[in-house]
Amino acid sequence: MSDPAPLPARAEDAQLFELLRQLAHAPEASQRATAEALGVSLGRLNAQLRAAAEAGLVTVSRRQGPDRRQRFAYALTDHGHAAKERLVRAFLSRKFAEYAALHAELTGSVTDLMPLKYRSSLMQSNLAPIPELYVSYDSAQKLKVEAAELTSLDLTPRQICDLELLMNGGFNPLKGFLSEEDYNGVVDNMRLSDGTLWPMPITLDVSEKFAESIAAGQDIALRDQEGVILATMTVTDKWEPNKAHEAEKVFGADDLAHPAVNYLHNQAGKIYLGGPVTGIQQPVHYDFRARRDTPNELRAHFRKLGWRKVVAFQTRNPLHRAHQELTFRAAKEAQANLLIHPVVGMTKPGDVDHFTRVRCYEAVLDKYPSATTSMSLLNLAMRMAGPREAVWHGIIRKNHGCTHMIVGRDHAGPGKNSAGEDFYGPYDAQDLFREHQAEIGIEMVDFKHMVYVQERAQYEPADEIADKDDVTILNISGTELRRRLAEGLEIPEWFSFPEVVAELRKTKPPRSKQGFTVFFTGLSGSGKSTIANALMVKLMEMGGRPVTLLDGDIVRKNLSSELGFSKEHRDLNIRRIGYVASEITKNGGIAICAPIAPYTATRRAVREDIEQFGAFLEIHVATSLEECERRDRKGLYKLAREGKIKEFTGISDPYEEPKNPELRVETENVDVDNCAHQVILKLESMGLIAG
């Protein structure tokens, strides 16, 4: 699709607004009547109509009727209606500012009061309800019956998070998953096709097979993973995106070390669908139900409490004493009430699970004054997109009724890239947010790096300590905290609350008591199974935790007997192994896996599944292809060379060697016991078994 023409400049906004308002008010009026109403000539009107049509704000169609002189009819598009509303808000904002300035000049004081007829933008955003995409209860019951006959799509967890925030207004002004035109605008310049600021692509990715069964204009039913119909969607667009371009523009690099880029290339469907959504019911959450609020429920809560200013604290980590002091200061600086608004959807792989985090938040909540602080959970699938994510979080918090938001250092940063450097600069997110905060309609409160001053027994902003050379400054990094938890070391009370530490220790006991997975990978005949068996015996000899061996051949026989050896089936087999290993790890056991696992992306997916619950060690059994063929006890390589076995790893199918495994084992001229002992030493060095 071609790019839409740019919207008129501010100097022309007034004329554009008059035109759009007139067309919306009297769509059937003749051109002559429209020109008279606007006080312009027919020639001037035609020029304005042409410009509006080129900008995608107005559609032109042939008029049906006896008057041949009145050949064309004009109507506002959805983009035109959105532009009209934007211009209304901009006009009111300017007038409110003029009113405030005049009031200050006449009275010498600042006022929050506005005439009832003209509510301030703060009142509109903070108190008034916002649009939702749900239909009424009666309509939903009828629509459920009708939707049962539609082609259905079972949504992924990330898509369910996106759909929930689309339906409840958290993603306002979006009315559904992005069209191709909107997607291109968002990816390239953070704007929808009507010019509205929106930094993150919200797309419905599907497989090629599913896309082939769908045509433009078709309605589909969107279901959760239990098959419950949540919404219907009218498919208006279907296209194959350039994912490398999306990664570069949205995440700053097409680098698989970024979790969202890895998701984009290795988990998301190849085809995108776009179109408006009709909400039937919200996804069901059985956990912390009293803590979950829609945007309109939060706005009603703020109205009831009389909160005019609310500062949101975005977090995906447990709160410690420094966070409490930071949020206190932020609320005081903004003269606002505080909303602790943690993400409980999808965060970064390896983060503390949301059940533990919410228990930590609830423990800390008692430390805040109840009359000034509230907490609500946000079911958002984070993308870890740094600067763009900060702007996105601001829009979402604005929709939830907040007027201010704390933006942290390296906000929503994913960590290191493939070169070992940070993906984003420490203040890139704050800079981009500051650039757009007026348009977002929410003010940024800078995150301040808080440190503990021992002599004064209090937290202070690091850059505001004038006597830093004369006092003792204490701080514990996230890495150091994780080390202390893993090794069972003391966590000082000046750093965190005892209640928080107790919750973290329940979920993260010392590493020597956690479950873990040892994942061997290598060519057929490399010695994986032999070393895995020796390791299993050594670990069972030590005792303390149950040990389970998930050998490739055993799994093929008992879990994956129906699978072949295509790439799709190999991936499915490895994912099954990963699932079983994650359950063993979660429950404190040791899983030893020994499949070929030839593909990097699949091994990474298994790692992410397991690291939610414990440690994952990738062991590359680096036996050469020549040595594996020489060993070839089963004669498989010979058959593969003769073409009698198709898609054989190392011969007719690739093996992608691990680039950074925890351990690489050479088996040529090395006995099995020595190889297994190398793994034992690695486990000891990681603290997973007692030395």
XYZ file of C-alpha atoms in Angstrom:
691
model
C 0.000 0.000 0.000
C 1.141 3.526 -0.663
C 1.854 5.790 2.263
C -1.009 8.187 3.187
C -0.509 11.864 2.467
C 0.583 13.889 5.508
C -2.055 15.639 7.543
C -2.366 19.428 7.095
C -0.037 21.605 9.163
C -1.300 23.334 12.347
C -1.909 26.590 10.434
C -4.538 24.752 8.400
C -6.010 22.804 11.335
C -8.859 25.248 11.887
C -9.980 25.040 8.247
C -9.681 21.265 8.267
C -11.690 21.024 11.479
C -14.484 23.208 10.050
C -14.602 21.030 6.929
C -14.666 17.719 8.812
C -17.258 18.987 11.276
C -19.514 20.219 8.454
C -19.260 16.939 6.528
C -20.031 14.980 9.699
C -22.933 17.301 10.565
C -24.523 17.496 7.073
C -23.200 14.638 4.918
C -26.043 14.993 2.362
C -25.625 18.733 1.825
C -24.733 19.938 -1.668
C -21.309 21.379 -2.408
C -22.839 24.840 -2.728
C -24.552 24.535 0.675
C -21.332 23.224 2.245
C -19.321 26.110 0.778
C -21.841 28.645 2.095
C -21.773 27.055 5.556
C -17.981 27.308 5.609
C -17.906 30.770 4.092
C -15.579 29.785 1.223
C -15.845 29.698 -2.556
C -16.651 26.511 -4.450
C -13.125 26.502 -5.840
C -11.626 26.759 -2.360
C -13.961 24.018 -1.092
C -12.942 21.679 -3.917
C -9.272 22.246 -3.074
C -9.933 21.429 0.596
C -11.945 18.318 -0.318
C -9.178 17.120 -2.635
C -6.531 17.544 0.075
C -8.695 15.765 2.656
C -9.356 12.880 0.257
C -5.626 12.519 -0.506
C -4.944 12.389 3.255
C -7.425 9.521 3.595
C -9.865 11.570 5.690
C -12.731 11.745 3.187
C -14.148 9.296 0.663
C -15.557 10.459 -2.658
C -18.371 8.584 -4.386
C -20.794 9.303 -7.188
C -24.066 10.726 -5.939
C -27.287 9.030 -7.000
C -30.134 11.391 -7.829
C -31.882 13.497 -10.472
C -29.622 16.563 -10.085
C -26.782 15.853 -12.526
C -24.906 18.946 -11.358
C -24.516 17.368 -7.914
C -22.375 14.454 -9.124
C -20.264 13.620 -6.054
C -20.946 12.763 -2.427
C -18.387 13.078 0.372
C -18.206 11.193 3.676
C -15.719 10.964 6.528
C -13.592 7.839 6.798
C -12.689 6.316 10.165
C -9.425 8.238 9.871
C -11.416 11.395 9.220
C -13.517 10.925 12.352
C -10.337 10.261 14.364
C -8.707 13.390 12.932
C -11.768 15.453 13.836
C -11.640 14.193 17.423
C -7.912 14.900 17.582
C -8.472 18.452 16.398
C -11.244 18.928 18.974
C -8.867 17.826 21.735
C -6.100 20.083 20.445
C -8.487 23.063 20.237
C -9.796 22.480 23.770
C -6.276 22.014 25.102
C -5.215 25.383 23.698
C -8.311 27.062 25.103
C -7.769 25.492 28.526
C -4.201 26.812 28.506
C -5.443 30.288 27.533
C -8.028 30.126 30.317
C -5.415 29.112 32.897
C -3.039 31.892 31.772
C -5.812 34.511 31.914
C -6.905 33.319 35.351
C -3.332 33.530 36.629
C -2.931 37.043 35.169
C -6.153 38.334 36.744
C -5.929 36.617 40.132
C -2.228 35.889 40.566
C -2.974 32.226 41.361
C -3.174 28.921 39.545
C -6.514 27.108 39.320
C -7.630 23.590 38.526
C -11.208 24.765 38.079
C -12.768 24.760 34.641
C -16.292 25.685 33.542
C -18.574 22.647 33.680
C -19.239 22.980 29.945
C -15.522 22.665 29.173
C -13.982 19.936 31.319
C -10.228 19.990 31.326
C -8.229 17.429 29.411
C -7.097 16.097 32.782
C -10.703 15.506 33.820
C -11.466 13.864 30.464
C -8.516 11.499 30.647
C -8.489 10.824 34.355
C -12.162 10.519 35.205
C -14.411 10.044 32.171
C -15.024 6.505 30.844
C -13.190 5.478 27.686
C -14.516 3.327 24.813
C -14.475 -0.448 25.137
C -14.983 -3.002 22.367
C -17.402 -5.231 24.284
C -21.003 -5.632 23.170
C -23.880 -5.772 25.660
C -24.584 -8.940 27.615
C -27.623 -9.834 25.493
C -25.726 -9.205 22.270
C -22.805 -11.260 23.557
C -25.051 -14.281 24.192
C -26.427 -14.056 20.668
C -22.983 -13.488 19.183
C -21.585 -16.528 21.010
C -24.085 -18.767 19.243
C -23.334 -17.212 15.855
C -19.556 -17.300 16.428
C -19.675 -21.043 17.094
C -20.172 -21.521 13.338
C -17.202 -19.339 12.360
C -13.662 -20.414 11.562
C -11.847 -20.357 14.908
C -8.348 -19.358 15.952
C -6.947 -20.534 19.291
C -4.873 -17.622 20.554
C -1.393 -17.795 22.045
C -0.815 -16.384 25.556
C 0.650 -13.203 24.055
C -2.307 -12.748 21.710
C -4.726 -13.217 24.623
C -2.948 -10.433 26.533
C -3.207 -8.152 23.482
C -6.861 -9.001 22.890
C -7.820 -8.306 26.505
C -6.303 -4.815 26.379
C -7.893 -4.144 22.995
C -11.335 -5.078 24.301
C -11.189 -3.252 27.642
C -9.781 -0.009 26.225
C -6.209 -0.418 27.471
C -5.027 -0.076 23.857
C -7.391 2.795 23.024
C -7.683 4.200 20.286
C -7.113 0.827 18.564
C -10.320 -0.884 17.498
C -8.686 -4.172 16.633
C -5.498 -5.714 15.322
C -3.618 -3.345 13.020
C -4.346 -3.189 9.316
C -1.379 -3.368 6.935
C -1.504 0.403 6.427
C -1.530 1.088 10.170
C 1.173 -1.525 10.735
C 3.486 0.119 8.202
C 2.943 3.516 9.806
C 3.614 2.192 13.306
C 6.757 0.314 12.303
C 8.248 3.179 10.286
C 7.282 6.277 12.279
C 5.297 5.219 15.402
C 2.032 6.524 13.967
C -1.214 5.028 12.771
C -2.298 5.949 9.248
C -4.437 8.816 10.648
C -1.384 10.326 12.335
C -2.179 9.146 15.886
C 0.865 8.283 17.996
C 1.176 4.515 18.537
C 4.643 2.935 18.902
C 4.037 -0.830 19.049
C 2.711 -3.176 16.321
C -0.337 -5.014 17.690
C -0.774 -7.744 15.098
C -2.510 -11.106 14.895
C 0.124 -13.501 13.594
C -1.060 -16.829 12.169
C 0.396 -19.763 10.285
C 0.392 -19.875 6.475
C -1.999 -22.822 6.602
C -4.553 -20.890 8.670
C -4.139 -17.773 6.536
C -4.906 -19.744 3.380
C -8.321 -20.622 4.813
C -9.234 -16.963 5.459
C -10.391 -14.329 2.956
C -10.704 -10.563 3.336
C -14.084 -9.590 4.766
C -14.470 -12.903 6.602
C -15.350 -13.041 10.306
C -13.385 -15.381 12.570
C -13.868 -16.409 16.192
C -10.992 -15.752 18.610
C -10.759 -18.364 21.372
C -8.609 -18.847 24.445
C -6.535 -21.978 24.932
C -9.485 -23.781 26.516
C -11.648 -23.075 23.455
C -13.781 -20.311 25.020
C -14.868 -17.681 22.476
C -13.587 -14.271 23.593
C -14.283 -12.154 20.518
C -14.930 -12.083 16.812
C -12.783 -10.305 14.266
C -13.543 -9.097 10.772
C -10.453 -9.753 8.677
C -9.778 -6.702 6.536
C -6.079 -7.290 5.812
C -3.827 -10.293 5.278
C -0.151 -9.900 4.479
C 3.327 -11.314 4.973
C 5.432 -8.755 6.870
C 9.115 -8.053 6.519
C 10.060 -9.217 10.000
C 13.699 -8.196 9.686
C 12.556 -4.645 8.923
C 10.120 -4.747 11.851
C 12.908 -5.886 14.173
C 15.259 -3.115 13.020
C 12.693 -0.336 13.337
C 10.815 -1.392 16.478
C 13.569 -3.065 18.536
C 16.596 -1.291 17.089
C 18.335 -4.412 15.747
C 17.537 -7.691 14.029
C 19.364 -9.564 16.783
C 18.074 -12.873 18.140
C 19.566 -12.041 21.543
C 16.548 -9.739 21.946
C 13.678 -11.885 23.292
C 11.045 -10.113 21.170
C 13.125 -10.480 17.993
C 13.599 -14.159 18.753
C 9.828 -14.455 19.252
C 9.226 -12.606 15.995
C 11.382 -14.935 13.914
C 11.015 -18.258 15.701
C 7.599 -18.321 17.355
C 5.246 -15.831 15.692
C 3.222 -16.920 12.659
C 4.437 -15.979 9.189
C 1.265 -14.116 8.160
C -0.412 -11.148 9.855
C -4.172 -10.566 9.958
C -5.709 -7.174 10.666
C -9.215 -5.971 11.360
C -11.665 -4.687 13.958
C -12.564 -6.776 16.990
C -15.957 -7.257 18.658
C -15.550 -8.262 22.298
C -17.797 -10.983 23.721
C -16.204 -11.679 27.099
C -12.941 -10.968 28.865
C -10.401 -13.724 29.489
C -10.899 -15.484 32.816
C -8.222 -15.071 35.483
C -8.480 -17.274 38.555
C -5.560 -15.648 40.369
C -5.630 -12.337 42.257
C -9.048 -11.483 40.819
C -9.640 -8.644 43.274
C -6.415 -6.999 42.083
C -7.302 -6.943 38.367
C -9.002 -3.800 37.056
C -10.007 -2.673 33.594
C -9.191 0.922 32.606
C -12.758 2.022 33.308
C -12.819 0.247 36.673
C -9.654 2.113 37.679
C -11.095 5.415 36.459
C -14.233 4.788 38.511
C -12.031 3.997 41.512
C -10.171 7.286 41.066
C -13.463 9.181 40.700
C -14.781 7.639 43.889
C -11.631 8.580 45.811
C -11.419 12.016 44.232
C -7.947 11.377 42.819
C -7.231 14.045 40.202
C -3.534 13.240 39.793
C -2.230 9.675 39.728
C 1.378 8.619 39.148
C 1.853 5.076 37.830
C 4.799 2.885 38.760
C 5.521 0.291 36.077
C 7.375 -2.755 37.328
C 8.025 -6.383 36.465
C 10.327 -7.047 39.433
C 9.753 -7.377 43.204
C 9.807 -4.105 45.155
C 12.541 -3.375 47.681
C 13.152 -0.437 50.020
C 14.777 1.697 47.301
C 11.650 1.306 45.153
C 9.444 2.351 48.039
C 11.491 5.500 48.604
C 11.536 6.207 44.865
C 7.758 5.947 44.540
C 7.225 8.084 47.655
C 9.401 10.804 46.166
C 7.778 10.542 42.734
C 4.282 10.958 44.174
C 5.441 13.888 46.300
C 7.168 15.548 43.334
C 4.043 15.224 41.169
C 1.740 16.041 44.121
C -0.186 12.943 43.085
C -1.546 9.702 44.431
C 0.339 6.507 43.615
C -0.757 3.527 41.523
C 1.557 0.522 41.715
C 0.784 -1.091 38.343
C 2.903 -4.218 37.841
C 2.833 -6.323 34.671
C 1.550 -9.852 35.239
C 1.253 -10.925 31.611
C 4.365 -11.932 29.700
C 7.668 -10.373 30.754
C 11.303 -11.242 30.047
C 12.237 -14.955 30.114
C 13.894 -15.704 33.440
C 11.961 -13.059 35.417
C 10.470 -13.966 38.793
C 7.038 -15.529 38.212
C 4.094 -13.204 38.721
C 2.585 -15.258 41.569
C 5.673 -14.656 43.693
C 5.928 -11.027 42.612
C 2.326 -10.220 43.504
C 2.773 -11.754 46.957
C 5.841 -9.514 47.346
C 3.841 -6.454 46.204
C 1.094 -7.225 48.683
C 3.657 -7.492 51.479
C 5.083 -4.072 50.561
C 1.679 -2.447 50.076
C 1.201 -2.365 53.843
C 4.207 -0.018 54.030
C 2.356 2.670 52.033
C -0.392 4.959 53.379
C -3.608 3.229 52.270
C -5.369 6.521 51.536
C -2.780 7.610 48.980
C -1.719 4.370 47.292
C -3.451 1.672 45.287
C -2.302 -1.404 43.378
C -3.727 -2.990 40.256
C -2.377 -5.753 38.006
C -1.837 -5.204 34.277
C -2.161 -8.239 31.999
C 0.284 -6.930 29.399
C 2.616 -8.905 27.143
C 5.786 -6.823 27.290
C 8.052 -6.592 24.247
C 11.123 -5.221 26.093
C 11.395 -2.561 23.378
C 13.112 0.100 25.480
C 12.263 3.630 24.253
C 9.229 2.600 22.198
C 7.979 0.467 25.062
C 8.172 3.451 27.428
C 5.950 5.520 25.128
C 3.598 2.535 24.787
C 3.434 2.123 28.568
C 2.609 5.819 28.852
C -0.354 5.517 26.471
C -1.601 2.426 28.308
C -1.329 4.174 31.706
C -3.114 7.236 30.292
C -5.951 4.913 29.253
C -6.040 3.540 32.797
C -6.614 7.033 34.190
C -3.076 7.997 35.225
C -1.720 11.508 34.757
C 1.970 10.792 35.492
C 4.295 7.820 35.034
C 7.685 6.940 36.463
C 10.096 6.116 33.622
C 13.139 4.212 34.737
C 16.746 4.068 33.720
C 16.938 1.664 30.733
C 13.159 1.311 30.922
C 12.026 -2.112 29.611
C 15.533 -2.924 28.404
C 16.151 -6.589 27.464
C 19.786 -6.700 28.585
C 22.789 -7.408 26.355
C 22.882 -7.881 22.594
C 24.924 -10.493 20.743
C 28.026 -8.295 21.064
C 27.649 -8.096 24.839
C 26.485 -4.464 24.816
C 23.226 -2.961 26.093
C 20.498 -2.816 23.451
C 19.544 0.731 24.465
C 21.237 3.659 26.149
C 20.370 4.193 29.826
C 18.290 7.313 29.149
C 17.012 6.644 25.595
C 13.562 5.758 26.934
C 13.304 8.928 28.999
C 14.387 11.049 26.021
C 11.775 9.550 23.670
C 9.037 9.760 26.307
C 9.873 13.394 27.041
C 9.667 14.170 23.313
C 6.113 12.803 23.089
C 4.665 13.311 26.577
C 2.453 16.263 25.578
C 0.858 14.176 22.842
C 0.532 11.137 25.100
C -1.204 13.340 27.662
C 0.767 12.043 30.621
C 3.771 13.548 32.393
C 7.015 11.689 32.969
C 8.568 11.483 36.417
C 12.259 10.644 36.041
C 13.473 7.541 37.796
C 16.127 8.474 40.342
C 18.879 6.031 41.264
C 18.369 5.559 45.006
C 21.238 4.475 47.272
C 21.445 3.851 51.009
C 23.484 6.322 53.087
C 24.617 4.347 56.107
C 25.400 7.300 58.398
C 21.917 8.770 57.925
C 20.164 5.381 57.735
C 18.063 6.462 54.764
C 17.775 6.233 50.977
C 18.720 9.272 48.920
C 19.049 10.010 45.177
C 22.652 9.241 44.217
C 23.094 12.493 42.282
C 21.822 14.622 45.183
C 24.312 13.490 47.848
C 26.560 16.526 48.325
C 28.856 14.854 50.851
C 29.268 11.524 49.042
C 33.012 11.486 49.778
C 32.344 11.671 53.514
C 29.584 9.067 53.887
C 29.234 5.334 53.289
C 27.009 4.600 50.292
C 25.543 1.095 50.064
C 23.747 -0.588 47.200
C 22.997 -4.127 46.021
C 22.604 -4.752 42.291
C 20.095 -7.151 40.795
C 22.918 -9.546 39.934
C 24.217 -9.456 43.506
C 20.712 -10.032 44.886
C 20.264 -13.097 42.683
C 23.660 -14.415 43.820
C 22.748 -14.012 47.491
C 19.434 -15.766 46.950
C 21.095 -18.567 44.980
C 23.746 -19.139 47.629
C 21.451 -18.642 50.622
C 23.419 -15.616 51.847
C 22.076 -12.850 54.060
C 20.099 -10.052 52.425
C 20.383 -7.006 54.721
C 17.226 -5.403 56.065
C 18.309 -1.982 54.836
C 18.022 -3.357 51.285
C 14.679 -5.163 51.365
C 11.747 -5.984 53.588
C 11.901 -9.293 55.508
C 8.476 -10.225 54.109
C 9.732 -9.800 50.534
C 12.891 -11.804 51.169
C 10.817 -14.595 52.723
C 8.588 -14.796 49.622
C 11.599 -14.836 47.294
C 13.283 -17.588 49.301
C 10.142 -19.748 48.994
C 10.374 -19.609 45.208
C 14.138 -19.305 44.883
C 15.750 -21.606 47.453
C 19.563 -21.963 47.394
C 20.751 -23.404 44.091
C 21.933 -26.590 45.750
C 18.271 -27.329 46.542
C 16.719 -26.214 43.227
C 15.749 -28.442 40.345
C 17.768 -28.139 37.149
C 18.115 -29.567 33.642
C 21.255 -30.835 31.925
C 20.644 -30.759 28.173
C 23.120 -32.694 26.025
C 23.155 -31.950 22.294
C 25.327 -33.363 19.523
C 25.380 -35.513 16.404
C 24.078 -39.053 16.338
C 26.814 -41.279 17.711
C 28.609 -38.453 19.487
C 28.280 -40.131 22.889
C 25.449 -38.086 24.398
C 23.461 -40.998 25.766
C 26.528 -42.741 27.183
C 27.701 -39.631 29.056
C 24.119 -38.894 30.176
C 23.801 -42.378 31.684
C 27.126 -42.009 33.515
C 26.078 -38.589 34.826
C 22.725 -39.975 36.012
C 24.472 -42.683 38.028
C 26.881 -40.178 39.623
C 24.028 -37.847 40.613
C 21.954 -40.715 42.001
C 24.977 -41.791 44.021
C 25.072 -38.307 45.608
C 21.344 -38.439 46.439
C 19.146 -35.580 47.613
C 17.051 -35.071 44.472
C 15.269 -37.430 42.064
C 17.056 -37.831 38.711
C 15.259 -38.536 35.413
C 16.933 -39.390 32.102
C 15.106 -38.255 28.956
C 17.190 -39.943 26.277
C 16.348 -39.235 22.626
C 15.581 -42.849 21.731
C 13.539 -43.437 24.917
C 11.456 -40.314 24.309
C 10.896 -41.272 20.676
C 9.534 -44.618 21.821
C 7.325 -43.428 24.702
C 6.346 -39.801 23.933
C 6.809 -39.249 20.208
C 6.278 -42.582 18.504
C 3.921 -41.036 15.932
C 6.409 -38.375 14.826
C 8.650 -38.494 11.779
C 11.909 -36.669 11.163
C 10.791 -33.518 9.351
C 11.940 -30.227 10.864
C 8.429 -29.636 12.232
C 8.335 -33.061 13.888
C 11.873 -32.772 15.248
C 11.010 -29.427 16.818
C 7.843 -30.887 18.324
C 9.791 -33.807 19.779
C 12.344 -31.459 21.421
C 9.578 -29.216 22.771
C 7.967 -32.277 24.376
C 11.266 -33.162 25.996
C 11.580 -29.556 27.189
C 8.088 -29.585 28.659
C 8.715 -32.749 30.668
C 12.099 -31.405 31.808
C 10.504 -28.119 32.902
C 7.984 -29.987 35.049
C 10.765 -32.060 36.636
C 12.812 -28.903 37.258
C 9.831 -27.017 38.669
C 9.276 -29.748 41.211
C 12.876 -29.793 42.427
C 14.178 -32.763 40.454
C 17.057 -33.171 38.014
C 16.286 -33.778 34.336
C 18.989 -35.095 32.022
C 18.123 -34.774 28.334
C 20.127 -36.340 25.501
C 18.479 -35.663 22.115
C 20.285 -34.542 18.946
C 18.379 -31.213 19.063
C 19.948 -29.816 15.883
C 18.269 -26.379 15.769
C 19.390 -23.338 17.763
C 15.943 -21.723 17.954
C 14.328 -24.855 19.411
C 17.070 -25.294 22.017
C 16.614 -21.654 23.015
C 12.853 -22.128 23.366
C 13.430 -25.122 25.661
C 15.902 -23.075 27.698
C 13.344 -20.304 28.178
C 10.686 -22.817 29.253
C 12.988 -24.376 31.847
C 14.677 -21.250 33.202
C 11.327 -20.097 34.586
C 11.795 -22.783 37.231
C 15.507 -23.513 37.600
C 18.905 -23.700 35.937
C 19.499 -24.967 32.402
C 22.888 -26.299 31.294
C 23.505 -26.825 27.603
C 26.283 -29.390 27.071
C 27.623 -29.671 23.526
C 29.090 -33.098 22.921
C 31.447 -31.857 20.222
C 32.395 -35.114 18.526
C 33.320 -34.586 14.869
C 31.163 -35.937 12.053
C 34.033 -38.148 10.887
C 34.362 -39.754 14.326
C 30.590 -40.252 14.592
C 30.590 -42.017 11.193
C 33.526 -44.175 12.263
C 31.635 -45.276 15.392
C 28.239 -45.779 13.599
C 27.194 -48.880 15.539
C 23.685 -48.837 14.037
C 24.816 -48.269 10.444
C 22.691 -45.129 10.167
C 25.321 -42.915 8.569
C 25.963 -45.548 5.881
C 22.267 -45.693 5.059
C 22.081 -41.894 5.014
C 25.043 -41.664 2.631
C 23.290 -44.141 0.354
C 20.155 -41.992 0.419
C 18.097 -44.646 2.182
C 17.455 -42.387 5.222
C 16.113 -38.938 4.376
C 16.715 -35.791 6.471
C 19.537 -37.289 8.520
C 21.330 -34.766 10.744
C 24.869 -34.068 9.610
C 24.382 -35.635 6.164
C 21.221 -34.376 4.467
C 20.013 -32.100 7.267
C 22.027 -29.424 9.111
C 23.263 -29.446 12.701
C 23.530 -25.943 14.156
C 26.331 -26.045 16.716
C 25.741 -24.170 20.002
C 27.714 -20.930 20.058
C 27.845 -20.405 23.824
C 27.001 -23.628 25.677
C 27.661 -23.842 29.402
C 30.110 -26.654 28.624
C 31.657 -28.193 25.515
C 32.830 -31.810 25.886
C 35.326 -33.514 23.568
C 34.908 -37.300 23.518
C 37.665 -38.423 21.142
C 40.423 -40.122 23.147
C 38.615 -39.231 26.393
C 36.840 -41.875 28.469
C 33.184 -41.560 29.477
C 33.878 -41.218 33.207
C 36.095 -38.196 32.568
C 33.407 -36.543 30.416
C 30.759 -37.079 33.088
C 33.150 -35.750 35.718
C 33.587 -32.530 33.696
C 29.815 -32.023 33.938
C 29.898 -32.691 37.702
C 32.617 -30.055 38.139
C 30.546 -27.560 36.133
C 27.500 -28.249 38.308
C 29.631 -27.671 41.415
C 30.999 -24.387 40.069
C 27.436 -23.203 39.447
C 26.401 -24.115 42.985
C 23.838 -26.672 41.799
C 25.412 -29.519 43.738
C 27.454 -29.378 46.909
C 31.215 -29.363 46.344
